[in-house]
Tab-separated table of C-alpha atoms and ligand atoms in Angstrom:
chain	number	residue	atom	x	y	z
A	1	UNK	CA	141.417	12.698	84.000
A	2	UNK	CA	141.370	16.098	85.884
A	3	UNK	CA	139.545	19.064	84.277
A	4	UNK	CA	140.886	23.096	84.014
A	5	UNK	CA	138.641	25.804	83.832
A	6	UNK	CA	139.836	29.433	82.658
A	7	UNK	CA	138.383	32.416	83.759
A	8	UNK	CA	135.610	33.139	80.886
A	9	UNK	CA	132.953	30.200	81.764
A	10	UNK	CA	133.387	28.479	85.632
A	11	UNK	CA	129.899	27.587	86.078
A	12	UNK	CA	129.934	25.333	82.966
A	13	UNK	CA	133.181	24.441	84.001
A	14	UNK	CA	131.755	23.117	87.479
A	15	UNK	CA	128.917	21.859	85.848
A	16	UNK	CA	130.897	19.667	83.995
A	17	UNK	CA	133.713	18.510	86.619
A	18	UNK	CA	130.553	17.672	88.458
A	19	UNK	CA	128.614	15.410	85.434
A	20	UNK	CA	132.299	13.845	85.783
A	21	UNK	CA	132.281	13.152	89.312
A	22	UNK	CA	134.998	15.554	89.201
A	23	UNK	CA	136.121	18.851	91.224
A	24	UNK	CA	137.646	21.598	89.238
A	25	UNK	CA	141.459	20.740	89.523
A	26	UNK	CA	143.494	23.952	91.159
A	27	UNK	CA	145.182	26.772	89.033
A	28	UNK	CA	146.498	30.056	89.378
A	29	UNK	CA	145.731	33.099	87.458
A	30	UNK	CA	147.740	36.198	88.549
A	31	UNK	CA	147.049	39.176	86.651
A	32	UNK	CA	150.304	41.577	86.685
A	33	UNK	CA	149.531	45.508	87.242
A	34	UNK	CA	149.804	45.935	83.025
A	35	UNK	CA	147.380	43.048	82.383
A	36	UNK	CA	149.593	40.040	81.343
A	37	UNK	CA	148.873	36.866	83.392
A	38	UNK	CA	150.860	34.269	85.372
A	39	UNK	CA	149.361	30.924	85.089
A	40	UNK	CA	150.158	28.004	87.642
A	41	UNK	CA	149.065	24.424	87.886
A	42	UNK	CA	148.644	23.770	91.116
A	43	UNK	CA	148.317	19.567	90.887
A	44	UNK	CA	150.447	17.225	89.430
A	45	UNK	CA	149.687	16.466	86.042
A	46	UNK	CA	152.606	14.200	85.509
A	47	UNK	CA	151.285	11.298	82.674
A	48	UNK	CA	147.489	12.369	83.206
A	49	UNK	CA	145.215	13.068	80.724
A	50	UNK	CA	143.827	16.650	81.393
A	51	UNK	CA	140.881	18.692	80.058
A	52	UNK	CA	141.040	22.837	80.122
A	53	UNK	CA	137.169	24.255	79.394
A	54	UNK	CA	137.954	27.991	78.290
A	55	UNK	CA	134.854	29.957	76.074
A	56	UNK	CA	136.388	32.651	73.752
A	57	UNK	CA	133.749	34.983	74.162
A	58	UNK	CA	134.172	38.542	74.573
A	59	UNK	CA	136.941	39.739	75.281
A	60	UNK	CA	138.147	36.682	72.862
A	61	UNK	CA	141.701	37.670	73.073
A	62	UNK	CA	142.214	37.978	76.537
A	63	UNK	CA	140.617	34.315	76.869
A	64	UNK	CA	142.749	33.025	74.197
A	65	UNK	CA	145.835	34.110	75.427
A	66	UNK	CA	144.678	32.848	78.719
A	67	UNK	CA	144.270	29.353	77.321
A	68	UNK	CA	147.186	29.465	75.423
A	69	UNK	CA	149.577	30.151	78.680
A	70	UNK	CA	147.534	27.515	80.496
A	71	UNK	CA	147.712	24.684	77.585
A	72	UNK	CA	151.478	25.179	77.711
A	73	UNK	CA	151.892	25.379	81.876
A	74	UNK	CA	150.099	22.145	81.201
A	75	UNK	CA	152.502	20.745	78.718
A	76	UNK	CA	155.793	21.772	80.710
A	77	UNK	CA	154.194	19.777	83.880
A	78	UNK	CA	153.834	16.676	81.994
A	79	UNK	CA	150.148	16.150	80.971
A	80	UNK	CA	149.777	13.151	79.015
A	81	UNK	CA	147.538	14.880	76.825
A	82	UNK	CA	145.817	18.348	76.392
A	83	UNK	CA	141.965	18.056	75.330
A	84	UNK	CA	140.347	21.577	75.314
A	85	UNK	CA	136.965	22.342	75.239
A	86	UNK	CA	136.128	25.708	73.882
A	87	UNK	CA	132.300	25.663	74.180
A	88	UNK	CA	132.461	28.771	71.784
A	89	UNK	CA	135.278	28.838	69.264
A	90	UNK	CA	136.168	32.497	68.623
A	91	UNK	CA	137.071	33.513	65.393
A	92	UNK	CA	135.225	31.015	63.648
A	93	UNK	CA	133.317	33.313	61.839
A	94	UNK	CA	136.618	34.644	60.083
A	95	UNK	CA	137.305	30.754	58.390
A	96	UNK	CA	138.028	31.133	54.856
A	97	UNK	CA	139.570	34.878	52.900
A	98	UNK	CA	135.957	37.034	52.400
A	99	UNK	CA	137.784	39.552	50.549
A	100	UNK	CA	141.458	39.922	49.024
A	101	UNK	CA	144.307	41.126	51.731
A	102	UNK	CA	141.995	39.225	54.821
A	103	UNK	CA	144.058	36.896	57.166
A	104	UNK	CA	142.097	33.784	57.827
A	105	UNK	CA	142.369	34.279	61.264
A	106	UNK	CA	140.312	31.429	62.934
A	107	UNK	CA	143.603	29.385	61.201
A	108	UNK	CA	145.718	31.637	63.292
A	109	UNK	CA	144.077	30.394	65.995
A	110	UNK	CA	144.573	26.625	65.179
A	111	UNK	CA	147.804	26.706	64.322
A	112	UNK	CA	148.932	28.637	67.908
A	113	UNK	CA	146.525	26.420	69.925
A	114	UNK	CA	148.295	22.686	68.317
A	115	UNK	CA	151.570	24.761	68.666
A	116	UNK	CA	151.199	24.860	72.507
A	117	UNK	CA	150.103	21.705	72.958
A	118	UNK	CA	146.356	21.410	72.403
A	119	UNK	CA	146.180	17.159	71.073
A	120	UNK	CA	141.975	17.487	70.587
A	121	UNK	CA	139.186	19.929	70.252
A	122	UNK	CA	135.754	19.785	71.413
A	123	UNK	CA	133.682	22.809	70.818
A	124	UNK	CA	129.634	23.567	70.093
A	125	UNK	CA	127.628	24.026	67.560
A	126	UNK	CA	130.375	25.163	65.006
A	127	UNK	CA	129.688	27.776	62.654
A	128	UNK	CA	130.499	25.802	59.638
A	129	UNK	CA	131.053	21.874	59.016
A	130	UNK	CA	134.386	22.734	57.314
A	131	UNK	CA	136.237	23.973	60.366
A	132	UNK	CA	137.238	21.046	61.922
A	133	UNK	CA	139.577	20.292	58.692
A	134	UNK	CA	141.433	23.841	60.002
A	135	UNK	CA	142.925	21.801	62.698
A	136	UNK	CA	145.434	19.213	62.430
A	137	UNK	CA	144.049	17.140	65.535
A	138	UNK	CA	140.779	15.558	65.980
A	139	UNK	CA	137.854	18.169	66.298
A	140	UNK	CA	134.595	16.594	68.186
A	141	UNK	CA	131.704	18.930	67.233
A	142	UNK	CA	129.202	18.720	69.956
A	143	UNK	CA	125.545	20.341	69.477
A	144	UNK	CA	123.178	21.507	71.626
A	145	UNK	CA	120.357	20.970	68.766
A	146	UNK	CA	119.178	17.828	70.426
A	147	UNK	CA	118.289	19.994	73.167
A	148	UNK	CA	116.751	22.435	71.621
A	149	UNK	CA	114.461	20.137	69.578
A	150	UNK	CA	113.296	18.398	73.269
A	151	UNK	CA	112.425	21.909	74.051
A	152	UNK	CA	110.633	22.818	71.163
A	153	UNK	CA	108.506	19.736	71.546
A	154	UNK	CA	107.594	19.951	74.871
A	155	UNK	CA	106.976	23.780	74.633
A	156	UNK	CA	105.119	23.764	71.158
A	157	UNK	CA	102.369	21.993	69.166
A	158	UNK	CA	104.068	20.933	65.630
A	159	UNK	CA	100.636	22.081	63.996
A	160	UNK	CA	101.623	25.601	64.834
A	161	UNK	CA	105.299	25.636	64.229
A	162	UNK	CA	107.520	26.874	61.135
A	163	UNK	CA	111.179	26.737	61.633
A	164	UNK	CA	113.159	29.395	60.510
A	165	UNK	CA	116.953	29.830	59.464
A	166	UNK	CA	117.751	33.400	59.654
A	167	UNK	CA	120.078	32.833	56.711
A	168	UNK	CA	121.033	30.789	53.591
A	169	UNK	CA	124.129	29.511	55.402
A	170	UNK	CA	122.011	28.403	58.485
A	171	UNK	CA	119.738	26.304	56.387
A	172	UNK	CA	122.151	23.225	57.080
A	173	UNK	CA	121.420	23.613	60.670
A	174	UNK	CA	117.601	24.125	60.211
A	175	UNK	CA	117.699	20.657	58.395
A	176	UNK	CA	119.038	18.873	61.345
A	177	UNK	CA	116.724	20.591	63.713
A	178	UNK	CA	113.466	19.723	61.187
A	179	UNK	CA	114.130	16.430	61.329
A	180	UNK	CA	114.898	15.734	64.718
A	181	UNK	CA	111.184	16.795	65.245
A	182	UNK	CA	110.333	14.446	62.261
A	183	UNK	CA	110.955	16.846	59.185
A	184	UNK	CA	108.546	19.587	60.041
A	185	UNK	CA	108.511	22.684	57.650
A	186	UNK	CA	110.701	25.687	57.038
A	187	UNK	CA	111.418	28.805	55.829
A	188	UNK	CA	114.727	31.026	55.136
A	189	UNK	CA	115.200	34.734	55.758
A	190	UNK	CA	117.604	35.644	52.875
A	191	UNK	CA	120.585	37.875	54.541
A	192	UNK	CA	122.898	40.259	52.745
A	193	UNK	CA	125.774	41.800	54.563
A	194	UNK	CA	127.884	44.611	53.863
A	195	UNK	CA	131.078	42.565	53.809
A	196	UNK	CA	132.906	46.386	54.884
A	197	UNK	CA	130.752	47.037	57.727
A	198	UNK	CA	129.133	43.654	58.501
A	199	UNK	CA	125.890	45.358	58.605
A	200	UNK	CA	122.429	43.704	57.046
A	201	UNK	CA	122.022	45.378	53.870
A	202	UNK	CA	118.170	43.418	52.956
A	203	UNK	CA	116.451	41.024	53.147
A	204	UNK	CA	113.761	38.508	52.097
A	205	UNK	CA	111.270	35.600	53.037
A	206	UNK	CA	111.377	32.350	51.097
A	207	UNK	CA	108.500	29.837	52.411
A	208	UNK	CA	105.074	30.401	54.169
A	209	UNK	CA	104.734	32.044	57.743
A	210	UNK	CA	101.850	33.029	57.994
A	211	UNK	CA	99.059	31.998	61.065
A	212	UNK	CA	102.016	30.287	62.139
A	213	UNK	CA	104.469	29.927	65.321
A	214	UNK	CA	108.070	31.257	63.675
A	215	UNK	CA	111.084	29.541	65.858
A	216	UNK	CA	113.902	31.091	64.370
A	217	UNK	CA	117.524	28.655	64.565
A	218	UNK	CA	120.648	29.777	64.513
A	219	UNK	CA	124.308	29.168	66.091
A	220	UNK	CA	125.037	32.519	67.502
A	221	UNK	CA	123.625	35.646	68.669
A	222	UNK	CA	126.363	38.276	68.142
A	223	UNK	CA	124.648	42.589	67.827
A	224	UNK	CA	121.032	40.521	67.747
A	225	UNK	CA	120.504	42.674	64.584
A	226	UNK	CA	119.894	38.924	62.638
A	227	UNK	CA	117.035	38.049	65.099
A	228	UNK	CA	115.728	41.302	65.611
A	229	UNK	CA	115.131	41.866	62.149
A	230	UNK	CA	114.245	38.671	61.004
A	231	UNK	CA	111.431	38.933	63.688
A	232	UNK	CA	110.310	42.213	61.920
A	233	UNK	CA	110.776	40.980	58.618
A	234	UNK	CA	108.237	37.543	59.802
A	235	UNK	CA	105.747	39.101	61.349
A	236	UNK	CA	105.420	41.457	58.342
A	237	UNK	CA	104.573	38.235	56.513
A	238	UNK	CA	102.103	36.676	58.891
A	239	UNK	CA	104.067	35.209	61.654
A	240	UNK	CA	101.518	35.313	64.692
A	241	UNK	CA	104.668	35.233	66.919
A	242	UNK	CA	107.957	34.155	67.176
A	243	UNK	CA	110.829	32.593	69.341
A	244	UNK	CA	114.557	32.310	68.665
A	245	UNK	CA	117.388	29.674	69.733
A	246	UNK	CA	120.787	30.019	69.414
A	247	UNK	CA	123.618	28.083	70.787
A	248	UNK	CA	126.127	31.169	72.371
A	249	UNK	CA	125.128	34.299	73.462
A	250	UNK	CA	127.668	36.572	72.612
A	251	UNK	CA	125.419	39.562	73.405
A	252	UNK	CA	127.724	42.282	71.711
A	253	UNK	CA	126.885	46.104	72.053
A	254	UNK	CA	123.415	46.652	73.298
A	255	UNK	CA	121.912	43.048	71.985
A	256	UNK	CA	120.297	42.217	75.605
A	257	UNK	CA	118.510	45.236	75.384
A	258	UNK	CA	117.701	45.238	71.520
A	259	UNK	CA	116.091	41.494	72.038
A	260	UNK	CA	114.304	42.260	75.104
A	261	UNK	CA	112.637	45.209	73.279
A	262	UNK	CA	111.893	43.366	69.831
A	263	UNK	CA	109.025	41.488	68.926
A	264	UNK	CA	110.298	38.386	69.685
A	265	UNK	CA	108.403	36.407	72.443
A	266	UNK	CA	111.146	34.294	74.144
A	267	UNK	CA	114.995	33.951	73.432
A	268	UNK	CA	116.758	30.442	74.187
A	269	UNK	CA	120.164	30.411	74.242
A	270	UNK	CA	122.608	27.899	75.433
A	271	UNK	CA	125.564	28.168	78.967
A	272	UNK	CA	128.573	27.900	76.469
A	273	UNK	CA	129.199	31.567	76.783
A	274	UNK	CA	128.735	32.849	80.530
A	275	UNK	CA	126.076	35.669	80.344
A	276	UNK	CA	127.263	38.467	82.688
A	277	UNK	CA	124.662	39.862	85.120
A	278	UNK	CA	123.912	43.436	83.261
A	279	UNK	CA	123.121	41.188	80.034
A	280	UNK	CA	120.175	38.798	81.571
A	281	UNK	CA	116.622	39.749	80.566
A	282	UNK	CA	113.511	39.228	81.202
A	283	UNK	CA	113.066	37.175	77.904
A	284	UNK	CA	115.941	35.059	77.799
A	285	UNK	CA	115.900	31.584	78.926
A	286	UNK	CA	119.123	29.675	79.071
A	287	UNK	CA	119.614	25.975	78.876
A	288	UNK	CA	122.728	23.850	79.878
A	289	UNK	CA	124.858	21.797	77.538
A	290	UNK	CA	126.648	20.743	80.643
A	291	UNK	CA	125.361	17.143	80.041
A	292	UNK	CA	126.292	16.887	76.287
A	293	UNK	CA	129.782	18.296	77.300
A	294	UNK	CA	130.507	15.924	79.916
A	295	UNK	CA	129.215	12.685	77.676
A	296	UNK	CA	131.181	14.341	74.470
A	297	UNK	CA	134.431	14.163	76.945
A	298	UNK	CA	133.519	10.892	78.337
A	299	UNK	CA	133.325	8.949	75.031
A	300	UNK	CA	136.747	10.130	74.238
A	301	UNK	CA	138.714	9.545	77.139
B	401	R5P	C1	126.015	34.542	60.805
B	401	R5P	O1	126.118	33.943	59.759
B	401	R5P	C2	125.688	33.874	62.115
B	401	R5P	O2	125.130	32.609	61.933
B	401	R5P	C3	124.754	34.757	62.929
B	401	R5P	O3	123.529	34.862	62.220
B	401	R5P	C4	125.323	36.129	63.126
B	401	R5P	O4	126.644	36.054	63.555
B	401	R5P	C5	124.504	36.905	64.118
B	401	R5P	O5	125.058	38.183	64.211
B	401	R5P	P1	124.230	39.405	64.760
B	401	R5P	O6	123.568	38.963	66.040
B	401	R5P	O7	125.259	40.469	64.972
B	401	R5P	O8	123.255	39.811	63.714
């Protein structure tokens, strides 16, 4: 097997070749003057089963089109087959028509990616458990909420704890979470979004917070408007403090600087998206799914 990284995430990339007792395998990326890019694989591939890791975090275009030249330099040298790892799928939000005259553009996505030459999909901590049936080859849905639970009881005393899911669509994940620490309780922020604007209309508290530890799940952290709030909106109802974990940081707009100034205590977030430098804070704590990736790959050589 030899593993491809793209330009959005190489120290997961690294991290994984190495779990693999693997280097990064060579390839070129030559960005023209106007932007477009010239991709090269620099190893024979002939008959070898290869593995590009590629996040499509922001700019998600640019890194899509990036793996979608590479996937197909792949193909024209011969790989035996194309497994891509997209630690965070882009798009994914956009799965299913919202209102009439929307594309369903995370299908867009599929379709070009099997198109080039993609034969399976591994990704994190998917949005929904319906998008792997958007993609007509296998889809291995890796989570990081194992980790996340070992944190959460090494770091916390289940006495003190409520778990949180910042929405009704998130309570799915909560579940899996609550009883990986042996079914502990939870509550659910109810979320309304402008479905124009995307922006939180209102919202309200169903379960008990208060005296408690809130640990609010969830898969993403886009504007950090859904944490931030839901912090505000907890310790209004008794929270004595509270801690988020999500899976990718996509840190949009100001969201570094939004979190670090909320009222939330500690943010854990996850190495599937690369966090530039001017987004770290002093807050965030970020823990590596390099492991799960490499053992996800591994059982389906
Ligand atoms: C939405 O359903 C997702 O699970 C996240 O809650 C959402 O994408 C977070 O967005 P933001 O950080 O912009 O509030």
């Amino acid at each position: 097997m030899k593993v491809f990284s793209g330009s959005s995430n190489k120290k997961l990339a690294s991290k994984i070749a190495g779990k693999l007792n693997l280097e990064l395998s060579p390839v070129e990326i030559f960005v023209f003057p106007d932007g477009e890019k010239r991709i090269r694989i620099q190893e024979k591939v002939l008959n070898v089963d290869c593995v590009i890791i590629q996040s499509a975090s922001i700019p998600p275009d640019e890194n899509y089109m990036e793996l979608f030249i590479m996937i197909d330099a792949l193909k024209r040298s011969g790989a035996k087959s194309i497994k891509t790892l997209i630690p965070y799928l882009g798009y994914q939000r956009q799965d299913h028509i919202f209102r009439d005259g929307e594309a369903v553009s995370l299908e867009v996505i599929a379709q070009i990616l099997v198109k080039v030459g993609m034969t399976e999909l591994f990704s994190f901590d998917l949005h929904s458990p319906k998008i792997p049936e958007v993609f007509s080859v296998p889809v291995h849905h890796l989570s990081a909420l194992p980790l996340f639970a070992e944190k959460i009881k090494k770091d916390f005393s289940f006495s003190e704890i409520v778990l949180v899911s910042p929405d009704m669509g998130g309570i799915r994940r909560i579940k899996e979470i609550a009883e990986l620490l042996g079914n502990i309780p939870y509550a659910t922020i109810n979320k309304n979004r402008d479905l124009t604007s995307g922006e939180i209309n209102d919202s309200g508290l169903d379960g008990d917070v208060r005296g408690k530890t809130a640990i609010i799940v969830d898969d993403m952290i886009s504007t950090g408007k859904t944490m931030v709030e839901g912090a505000e909106l907890l310790m209004e109802n008794g929270a004595e403090k509270v801690f988020v974990f999500a899976t990718h940081p996509v840190f949009a707009r100001n969201a570094s600087r939004l979190l670090q100034h909320s009222k939330i205590e500690r943010v854990v977030v996850t190495d599937t998206i690369d966090v530039p430098s001017f987004n770290l804070f002093p807050k965030l704590e970020i823990v590596s799914v390099a492991q799960v990736a490499a053992e996800g790959l591994k059982a389906n050589l």
